CSV table of C-alpha atoms in Angstrom, one decimal:
chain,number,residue,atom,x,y,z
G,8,UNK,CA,-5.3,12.1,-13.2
G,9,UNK,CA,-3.5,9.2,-14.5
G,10,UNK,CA,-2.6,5.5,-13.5
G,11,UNK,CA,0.2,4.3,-11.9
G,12,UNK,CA,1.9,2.3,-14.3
G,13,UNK,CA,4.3,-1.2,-14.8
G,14,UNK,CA,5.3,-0.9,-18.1
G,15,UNK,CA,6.5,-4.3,-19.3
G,16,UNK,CA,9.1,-3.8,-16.3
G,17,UNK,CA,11.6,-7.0,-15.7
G,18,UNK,CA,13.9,-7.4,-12.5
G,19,UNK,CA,16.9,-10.4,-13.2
G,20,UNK,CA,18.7,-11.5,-10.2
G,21,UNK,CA,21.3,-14.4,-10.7
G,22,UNK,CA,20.1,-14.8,-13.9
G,23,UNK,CA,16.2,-15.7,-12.8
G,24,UNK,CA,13.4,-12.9,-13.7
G,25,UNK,CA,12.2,-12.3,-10.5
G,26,UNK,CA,9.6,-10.0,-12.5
G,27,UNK,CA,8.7,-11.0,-15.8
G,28,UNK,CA,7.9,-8.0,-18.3
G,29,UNK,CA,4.9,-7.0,-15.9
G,30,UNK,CA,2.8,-4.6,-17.3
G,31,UNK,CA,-0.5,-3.2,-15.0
G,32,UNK,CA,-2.1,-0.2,-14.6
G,33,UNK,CA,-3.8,0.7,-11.3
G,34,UNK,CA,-6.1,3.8,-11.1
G,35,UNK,CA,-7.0,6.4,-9.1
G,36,UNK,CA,-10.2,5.7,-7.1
G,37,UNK,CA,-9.4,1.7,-7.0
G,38,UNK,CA,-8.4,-0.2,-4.2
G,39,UNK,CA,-6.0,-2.7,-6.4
G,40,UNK,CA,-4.5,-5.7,-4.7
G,41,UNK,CA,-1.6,-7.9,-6.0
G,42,UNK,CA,-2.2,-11.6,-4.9
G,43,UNK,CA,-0.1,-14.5,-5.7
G,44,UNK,CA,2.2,-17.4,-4.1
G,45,UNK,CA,5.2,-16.2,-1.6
G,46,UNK,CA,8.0,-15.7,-4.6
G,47,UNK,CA,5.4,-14.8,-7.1
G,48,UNK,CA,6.5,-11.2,-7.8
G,49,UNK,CA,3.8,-9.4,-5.5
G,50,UNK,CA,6.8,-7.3,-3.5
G,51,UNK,CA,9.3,-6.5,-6.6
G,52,UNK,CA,5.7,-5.3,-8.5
G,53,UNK,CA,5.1,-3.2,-5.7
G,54,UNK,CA,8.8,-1.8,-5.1
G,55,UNK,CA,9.1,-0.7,-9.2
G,56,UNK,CA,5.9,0.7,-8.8
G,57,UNK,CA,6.7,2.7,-5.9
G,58,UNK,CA,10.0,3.3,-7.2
G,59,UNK,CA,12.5,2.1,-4.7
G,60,UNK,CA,13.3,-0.2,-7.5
G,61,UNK,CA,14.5,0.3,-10.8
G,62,UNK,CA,13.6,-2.6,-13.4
G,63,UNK,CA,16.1,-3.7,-15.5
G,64,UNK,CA,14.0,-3.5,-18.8
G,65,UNK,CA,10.9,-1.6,-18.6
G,66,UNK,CA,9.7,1.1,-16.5
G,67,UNK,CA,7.5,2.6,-14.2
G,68,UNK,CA,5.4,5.4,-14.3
G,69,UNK,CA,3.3,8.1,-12.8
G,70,UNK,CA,0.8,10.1,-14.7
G,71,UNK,CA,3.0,9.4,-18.3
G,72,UNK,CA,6.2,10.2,-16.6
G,73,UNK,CA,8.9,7.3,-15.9
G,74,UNK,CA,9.2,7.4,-11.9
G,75,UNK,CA,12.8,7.8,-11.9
G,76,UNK,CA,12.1,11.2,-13.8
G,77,UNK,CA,10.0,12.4,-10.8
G,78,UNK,CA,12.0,14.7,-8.1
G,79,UNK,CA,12.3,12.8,-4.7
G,80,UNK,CA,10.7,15.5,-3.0
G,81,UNK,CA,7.5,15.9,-5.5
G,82,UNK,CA,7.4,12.1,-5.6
G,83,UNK,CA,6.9,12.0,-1.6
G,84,UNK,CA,4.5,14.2,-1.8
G,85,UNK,CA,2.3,11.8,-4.0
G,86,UNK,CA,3.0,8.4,-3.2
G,87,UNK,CA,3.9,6.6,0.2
G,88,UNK,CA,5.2,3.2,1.0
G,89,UNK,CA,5.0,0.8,4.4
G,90,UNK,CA,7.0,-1.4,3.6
G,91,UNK,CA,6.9,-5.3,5.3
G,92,UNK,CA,9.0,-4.0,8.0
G,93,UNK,CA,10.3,-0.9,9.0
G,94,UNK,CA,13.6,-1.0,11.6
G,95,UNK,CA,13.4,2.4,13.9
G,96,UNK,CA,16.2,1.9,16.6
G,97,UNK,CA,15.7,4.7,18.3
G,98,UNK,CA,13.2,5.4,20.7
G,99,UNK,CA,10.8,7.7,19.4
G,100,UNK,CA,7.3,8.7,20.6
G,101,UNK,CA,4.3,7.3,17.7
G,102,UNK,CA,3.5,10.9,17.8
G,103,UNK,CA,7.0,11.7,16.2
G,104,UNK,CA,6.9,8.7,14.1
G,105,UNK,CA,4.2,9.7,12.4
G,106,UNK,CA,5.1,13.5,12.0
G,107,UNK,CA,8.0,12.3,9.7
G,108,UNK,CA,5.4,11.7,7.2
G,109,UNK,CA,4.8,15.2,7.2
G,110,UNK,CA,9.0,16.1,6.0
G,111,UNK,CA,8.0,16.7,2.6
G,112,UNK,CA,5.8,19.3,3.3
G,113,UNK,CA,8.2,21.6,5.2
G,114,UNK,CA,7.7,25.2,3.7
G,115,UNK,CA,4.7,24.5,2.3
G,116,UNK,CA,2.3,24.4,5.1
G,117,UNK,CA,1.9,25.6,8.7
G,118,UNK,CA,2.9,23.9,11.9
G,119,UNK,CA,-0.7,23.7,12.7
G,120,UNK,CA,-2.0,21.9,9.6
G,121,UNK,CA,0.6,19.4,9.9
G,122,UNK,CA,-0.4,18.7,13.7
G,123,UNK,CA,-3.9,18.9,12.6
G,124,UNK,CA,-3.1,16.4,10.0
G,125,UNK,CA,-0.7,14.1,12.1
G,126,UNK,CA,-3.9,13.6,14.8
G,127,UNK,CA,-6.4,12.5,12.1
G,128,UNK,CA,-4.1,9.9,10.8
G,129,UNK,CA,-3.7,8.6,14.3
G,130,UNK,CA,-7.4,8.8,14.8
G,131,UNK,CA,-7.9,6.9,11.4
G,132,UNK,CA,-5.8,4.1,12.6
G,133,UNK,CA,-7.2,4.1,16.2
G,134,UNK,CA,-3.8,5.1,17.9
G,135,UNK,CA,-4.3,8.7,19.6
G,136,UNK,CA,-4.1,7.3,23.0
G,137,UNK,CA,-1.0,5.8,22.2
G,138,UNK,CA,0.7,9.1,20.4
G,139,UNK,CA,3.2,9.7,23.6
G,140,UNK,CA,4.3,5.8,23.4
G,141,UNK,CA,7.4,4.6,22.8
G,142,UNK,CA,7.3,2.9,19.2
G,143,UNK,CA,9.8,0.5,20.3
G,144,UNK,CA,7.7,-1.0,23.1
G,145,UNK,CA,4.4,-1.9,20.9
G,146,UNK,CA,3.5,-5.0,19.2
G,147,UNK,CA,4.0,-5.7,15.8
G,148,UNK,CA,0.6,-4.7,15.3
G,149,UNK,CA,0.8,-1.6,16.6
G,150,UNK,CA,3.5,-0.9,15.0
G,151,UNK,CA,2.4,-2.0,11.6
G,152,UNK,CA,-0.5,0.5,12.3
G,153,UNK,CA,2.1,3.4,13.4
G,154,UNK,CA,3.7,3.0,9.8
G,155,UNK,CA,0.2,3.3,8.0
G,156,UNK,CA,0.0,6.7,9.9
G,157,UNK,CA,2.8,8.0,8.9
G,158,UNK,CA,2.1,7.1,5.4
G,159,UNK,CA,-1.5,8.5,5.6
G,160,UNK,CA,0.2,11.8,7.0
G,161,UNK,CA,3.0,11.8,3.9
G,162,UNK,CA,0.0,12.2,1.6
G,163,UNK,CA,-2.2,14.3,3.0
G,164,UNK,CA,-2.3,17.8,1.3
G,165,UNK,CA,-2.8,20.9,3.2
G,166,UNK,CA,-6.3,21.5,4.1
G,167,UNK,CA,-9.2,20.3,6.3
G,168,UNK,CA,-8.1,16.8,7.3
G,169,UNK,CA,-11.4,14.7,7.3
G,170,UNK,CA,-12.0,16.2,3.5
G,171,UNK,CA,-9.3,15.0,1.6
G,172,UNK,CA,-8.7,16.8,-1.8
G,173,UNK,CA,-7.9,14.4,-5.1
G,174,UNK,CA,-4.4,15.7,-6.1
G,175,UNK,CA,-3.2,12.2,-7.2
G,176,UNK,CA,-2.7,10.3,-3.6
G,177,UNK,CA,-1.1,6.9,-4.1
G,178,UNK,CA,-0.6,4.6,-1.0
G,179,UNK,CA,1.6,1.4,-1.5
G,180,UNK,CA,2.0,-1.0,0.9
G,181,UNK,CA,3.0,-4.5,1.3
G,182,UNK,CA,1.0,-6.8,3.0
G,183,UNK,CA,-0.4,-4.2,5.5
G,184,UNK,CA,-2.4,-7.0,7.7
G,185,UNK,CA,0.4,-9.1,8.0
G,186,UNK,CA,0.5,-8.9,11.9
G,187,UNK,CA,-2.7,-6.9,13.0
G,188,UNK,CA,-5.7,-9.1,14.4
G,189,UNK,CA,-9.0,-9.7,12.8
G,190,UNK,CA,-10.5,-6.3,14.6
G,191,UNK,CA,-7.8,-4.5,12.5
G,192,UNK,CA,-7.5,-6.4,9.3
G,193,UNK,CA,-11.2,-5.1,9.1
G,194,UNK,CA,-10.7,-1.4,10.2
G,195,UNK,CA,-7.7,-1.0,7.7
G,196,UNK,CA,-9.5,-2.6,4.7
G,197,UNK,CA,-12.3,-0.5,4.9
G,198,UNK,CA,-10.2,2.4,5.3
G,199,UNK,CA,-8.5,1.7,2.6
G,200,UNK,CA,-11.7,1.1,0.3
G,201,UNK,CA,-12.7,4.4,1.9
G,202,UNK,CA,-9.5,6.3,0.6
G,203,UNK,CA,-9.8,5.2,-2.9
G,204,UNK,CA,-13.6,5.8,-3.1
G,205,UNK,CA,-12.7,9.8,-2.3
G,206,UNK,CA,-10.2,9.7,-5.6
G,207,UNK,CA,-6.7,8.3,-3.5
G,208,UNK,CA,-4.6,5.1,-5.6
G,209,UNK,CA,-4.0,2.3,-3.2
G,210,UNK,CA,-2.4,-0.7,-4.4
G,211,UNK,CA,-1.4,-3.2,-1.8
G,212,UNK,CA,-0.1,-7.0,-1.3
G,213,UNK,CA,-2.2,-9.1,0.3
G,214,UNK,CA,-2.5,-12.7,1.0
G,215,UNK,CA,-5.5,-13.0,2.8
G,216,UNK,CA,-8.1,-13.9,-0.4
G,217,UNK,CA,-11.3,-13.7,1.5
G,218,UNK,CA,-10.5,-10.1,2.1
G,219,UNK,CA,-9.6,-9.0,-0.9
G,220,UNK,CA,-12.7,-10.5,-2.6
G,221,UNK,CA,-15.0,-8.2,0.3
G,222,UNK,CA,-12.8,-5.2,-0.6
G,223,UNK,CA,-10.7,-5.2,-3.6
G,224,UNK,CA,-11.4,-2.9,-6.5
G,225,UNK,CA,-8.8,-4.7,-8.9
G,226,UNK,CA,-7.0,-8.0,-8.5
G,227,UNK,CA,-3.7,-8.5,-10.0
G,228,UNK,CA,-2.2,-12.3,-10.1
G,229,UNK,CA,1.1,-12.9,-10.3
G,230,UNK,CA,3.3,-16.7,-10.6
G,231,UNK,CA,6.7,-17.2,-11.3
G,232,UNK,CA,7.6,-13.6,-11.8
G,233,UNK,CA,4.4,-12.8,-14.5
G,234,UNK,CA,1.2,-11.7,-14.2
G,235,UNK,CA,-1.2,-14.4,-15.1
G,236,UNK,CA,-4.5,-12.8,-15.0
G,237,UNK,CA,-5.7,-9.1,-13.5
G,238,UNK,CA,-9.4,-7.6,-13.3
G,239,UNK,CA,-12.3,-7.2,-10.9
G,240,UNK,CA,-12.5,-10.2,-8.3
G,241,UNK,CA,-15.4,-12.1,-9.7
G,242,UNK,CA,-13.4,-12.8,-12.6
G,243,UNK,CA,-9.8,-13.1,-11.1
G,244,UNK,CA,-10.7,-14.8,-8.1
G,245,UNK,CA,-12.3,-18.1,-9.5
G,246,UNK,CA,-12.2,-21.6,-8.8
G,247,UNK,CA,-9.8,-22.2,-11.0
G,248,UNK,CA,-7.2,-19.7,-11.3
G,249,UNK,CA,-6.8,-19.9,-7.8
G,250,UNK,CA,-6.1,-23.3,-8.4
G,251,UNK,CA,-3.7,-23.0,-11.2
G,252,UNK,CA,-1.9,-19.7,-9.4
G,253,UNK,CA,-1.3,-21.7,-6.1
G,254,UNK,CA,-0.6,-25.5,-7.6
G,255,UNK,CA,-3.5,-26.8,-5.8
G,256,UNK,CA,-4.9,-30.1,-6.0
G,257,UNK,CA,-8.5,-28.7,-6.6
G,258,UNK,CA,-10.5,-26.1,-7.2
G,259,UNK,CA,-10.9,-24.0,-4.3
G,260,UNK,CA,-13.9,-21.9,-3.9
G,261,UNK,CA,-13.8,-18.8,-2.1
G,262,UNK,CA,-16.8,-18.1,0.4
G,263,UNK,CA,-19.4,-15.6,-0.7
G,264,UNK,CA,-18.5,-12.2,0.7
């Protein structure tokens, strides 16, 4: 299977690059994070690469293929996206919230497998006794943990639910721990980890350094727009470049892991 690709993609609004000619290609079976300053580029990285955006030179791609060339359909089937925030109005149960994640699989599977499917991504995220609450009365949290559900249940192929088959799995999201507490933050890191060791792509936003040095596969910097350095931790995540990325005063020295 191939990577999920920035090719040398630019985004110009008012005349600024907002994304620089970024080019970065994440794997399958790597957890890959994009770190960086608030305005760096992290978010419009993640939205070409997902495909929500289009760049306004360059490109991005799946497996060779531009994204934009992938029917909407087949792409939902292989990559999902929580976004920083995602506005429901309506009441629905987290049950039903998560079962949309299942709408690009109509036809092709039973009503069984999907509700087999639907419970062991609200197991994963440690929300089954919540599936008949109303999504608009939880926390931010909880809510944040309802989206990764759904997401989980987009890409899940038909078959036994804890044994996830490698058909080219890619989960974006954008700053996942934003609002869950350090209990979750945990949870969600290693599932992530998890996910990509059994063949999935996941490539997230993050902001919280210490934990992508514990769990990150691949690090991806970004500043004004570009990407300034990318590889494993160790080597991204020095003294120095974190420095330089975040216009410190000093070298700042991340904790041992």
């Amino acid at each position: 299977m191939g990577a999920l690709e920035l090719c040398s993609a630019s985004v110009v609004r008012t005349g600024k690059a907002i994304l620089n000619a970024a080019s970065v290609a994440a794997q399958p079976g790597q957890f890959t994070v994009f770190c960086g300053p608030n305005g760096a580029g992290k978010s419009t990285g993640l939205s070409v690469l997902s495909g929500a955006l289009k760049a306004d030179q360059g490109y991005a791609a799946l497996n060779g293929q531009k994204i934009q060339d992938i029917p909407a359909n087949q792409l939902a089937r292989q990559r999902a996206v929580v976004a920083q925030q995602s506005v429901l109005t309506f009441p629905f149960l987290v049950h039903e919230v998560v079962a949309m994640g299942r709408t690009p699989h109509q036809g092709r599977t039973t009503l069984a497998i999907d509700e087999q499917i639907i419970a062991h991504a609200l197991g994963l995220l440690d929300l089954s006794h919540m599936a008949d609450r109303n999504y608009l009365t939880l926390s931010g949290g909880e809510r944040q943990r309802v989206q990764i559900a759904r997401a989980l249940a987009q890409l899940w192929p038909a078959g036994a639910p804890a044994q996830p088959q490698v058909t080219g799995q890619w989960l974006l999201l954008d700053e996942p721990t934003s609002a869950l507490d350090l209990k979750y933050q945990i949870a969600l890191m290693r599932l992530l980890k998890n996910l990509a060791r059994q063949g999935w792509g996941v490539v997230a936003v993050l902001h919280d350094l210490p934990l992508v040095v514990q769990h990150a596969d691949h690090v991806v910097m970004f500043k004004d727009g570009s990407i300034t350095a990318q590889g494993v931790p160790r080597d991204v995540l020095t003294p120095e470049v974190i420095q330089d990325t975040y216009d410190l005063d000093e070298p700042y020295l991340l904790a041992a892991g």
